[in-house]
């Protein structure tokens, strides 16, 4: 699976190994995405998408979001 961050719509799009769309989940509209998110501020595993939120705390923090499958 490949998870892609759609910055314009604040959403996570997931595609299977064949490139077929399988899931989409919206991120909170208040979440501020910055350039650091595209370098080392993303992660995806076990249907969870992690986004780095820089302004929170002294060193920032990661938020995890459940990605829901379109097939379910």
PDB file of N, CA and C in Angstrom, residues 2-5 19-22 26-28 35-37 40 53-54 57 59-60 62 68 70 72:
ATOM      1  N   UNK A   2       0.323   2.295  -0.588  1.00  0.00           N
ATOM      2  CA  UNK A   2       0.988   3.594  -0.638  1.00  0.00           C
ATOM      3  C   UNK A   2       0.026   4.634  -0.090  1.00  0.00           C
ATOM      4  N   UNK A   3       0.457   5.388   0.894  1.00  0.00           N
ATOM      5  CA  UNK A   3      -0.364   6.460   1.458  1.00  0.00           C
ATOM      6  C   UNK A   3       0.202   7.792   0.998  1.00  0.00           C
ATOM      7  N   UNK A   4      -0.687   8.668   0.537  1.00  0.00           N
ATOM      8  CA  UNK A   4      -0.293   9.966   0.009  1.00  0.00           C
ATOM      9  C   UNK A   4      -1.007  11.054   0.801  1.00  0.00           C
ATOM     10  N   UNK A   5      -0.266  12.094   1.162  1.00  0.00           N
ATOM     11  CA  UNK A   5      -0.856  13.235   1.857  1.00  0.00           C
ATOM     12  C   UNK A   5      -1.317  14.254   0.827  1.00  0.00           C
ATOM     13  N   UNK A  19      -2.068   0.212  -7.721  1.00  0.00           N
ATOM     14  CA  UNK A  19      -2.401   1.606  -7.969  1.00  0.00           C
ATOM     15  C   UNK A  19      -3.874   1.928  -7.848  1.00  0.00           C
ATOM     16  N   UNK A  20      -4.659   0.968  -7.382  1.00  0.00           N
ATOM     17  CA  UNK A  20      -6.098   1.175  -7.218  1.00  0.00           C
ATOM     18  C   UNK A  20      -6.374   1.896  -5.894  1.00  0.00           C
ATOM     19  N   UNK A  21      -7.229   2.911  -5.954  1.00  0.00           N
ATOM     20  CA  UNK A  21      -7.628   3.652  -4.760  1.00  0.00           C
ATOM     21  C   UNK A  21      -8.375   2.725  -3.807  1.00  0.00           C
ATOM     22  N   UNK A  22      -7.983   2.740  -2.529  1.00  0.00           N
ATOM     23  CA  UNK A  22      -8.653   1.884  -1.547  1.00  0.00           C
ATOM     24  C   UNK A  22      -9.206   2.642  -0.344  1.00  0.00           C
ATOM     25  N   UNK A  26     -10.084  12.161   5.962  1.00  0.00           N
ATOM     26  CA  UNK A  26      -9.806  13.585   6.108  1.00  0.00           C
ATOM     27  C   UNK A  26      -9.050  13.834   7.408  1.00  0.00           C
ATOM     28  N   UNK A  27      -8.120  14.781   7.347  1.00  0.00           N
ATOM     29  CA  UNK A  27      -7.410  15.229   8.534  1.00  0.00           C
ATOM     30  C   UNK A  27      -8.157  16.428   9.110  1.00  0.00           C
ATOM     31  N   UNK A  28      -7.930  16.742  10.383  1.00  0.00           N
ATOM     32  CA  UNK A  28      -8.595  17.915  10.960  1.00  0.00           C
ATOM     33  C   UNK A  28      -8.253  19.183  10.176  1.00  0.00           C
ATOM     34  N   UNK A  35       6.278  22.418   5.428  1.00  0.00           N
ATOM     35  CA  UNK A  35       7.186  21.733   4.504  1.00  0.00           C
ATOM     36  C   UNK A  35       7.876  20.542   5.153  1.00  0.00           C
ATOM     37  N   UNK A  36       8.089  20.569   6.454  1.00  0.00           N
ATOM     38  CA  UNK A  36       8.735  19.450   7.142  1.00  0.00           C
ATOM     39  C   UNK A  36       7.909  18.175   7.030  1.00  0.00           C
ATOM     40  N   UNK A  37       6.600  18.294   6.850  1.00  0.00           N
ATOM     41  CA  UNK A  37       5.754  17.115   6.727  1.00  0.00           C
ATOM     42  C   UNK A  37       6.117  16.291   5.499  1.00  0.00           C
ATOM     43  N   UNK A  40      10.250  14.442   6.519  1.00  0.00           N
ATOM     44  CA  UNK A  40      10.356  13.405   7.547  1.00  0.00           C
ATOM     45  C   UNK A  40       9.164  13.410   8.491  1.00  0.00           C
ATOM     46  N   UNK A  53       3.332  17.364  13.805  1.00  0.00           N
ATOM     47  CA  UNK A  53       2.735  18.662  14.113  1.00  0.00           C
ATOM     48  C   UNK A  53       3.775  19.480  14.857  1.00  0.00           C
ATOM     49  N   UNK A  54       4.476  20.327  14.115  1.00  0.00           N
ATOM     50  CA  UNK A  54       5.614  21.074  14.641  1.00  0.00           C
ATOM     51  C   UNK A  54       5.283  22.043  15.779  1.00  0.00           C
ATOM     52  N   UNK A  57       4.279  21.539  21.566  1.00  0.00           N
ATOM     53  CA  UNK A  57       5.359  21.111  22.447  1.00  0.00           C
ATOM     54  C   UNK A  57       6.695  21.726  22.055  1.00  0.00           C
ATOM     55  N   UNK A  59       9.424  20.171  20.998  1.00  0.00           N
ATOM     56  CA  UNK A  59      10.039  19.556  19.828  1.00  0.00           C
ATOM     57  C   UNK A  59       9.016  19.091  18.797  1.00  0.00           C
ATOM     58  N   UNK A  60       7.759  19.430  18.987  1.00  0.00           N
ATOM     59  CA  UNK A  60       6.718  18.950  18.080  1.00  0.00           C
ATOM     60  C   UNK A  60       6.254  17.566  18.506  1.00  0.00           C
ATOM     61  N   UNK A  62       3.919  13.824  16.920  1.00  0.00           N
ATOM     62  CA  UNK A  62       3.243  13.135  15.826  1.00  0.00           C
ATOM     63  C   UNK A  62       1.809  12.832  16.238  1.00  0.00           C
ATOM     64  N   UNK A  68      -9.702   4.807   6.936  1.00  0.00           N
ATOM     65  CA  UNK A  68     -10.810   3.887   6.707  1.00  0.00           C
ATOM     66  C   UNK A  68     -10.819   3.414   5.268  1.00  0.00           C
ATOM     67  N   UNK A  70     -12.265   2.151   1.741  1.00  0.00           N
ATOM     68  CA  UNK A  70     -13.458   2.384   0.922  1.00  0.00           C
ATOM     69  C   UNK A  70     -14.198   1.080   0.660  1.00  0.00           C
ATOM     70  N   UNK A  72     -14.850  -1.294   2.830  1.00  0.00           N
ATOM     71  CA  UNK A  72     -15.623  -1.756   3.993  1.00  0.00           C
ATOM     72  C   UNK A  72     -16.969  -1.086   4.055  1.00  0.00           C
TER      73      UNK A  72
END
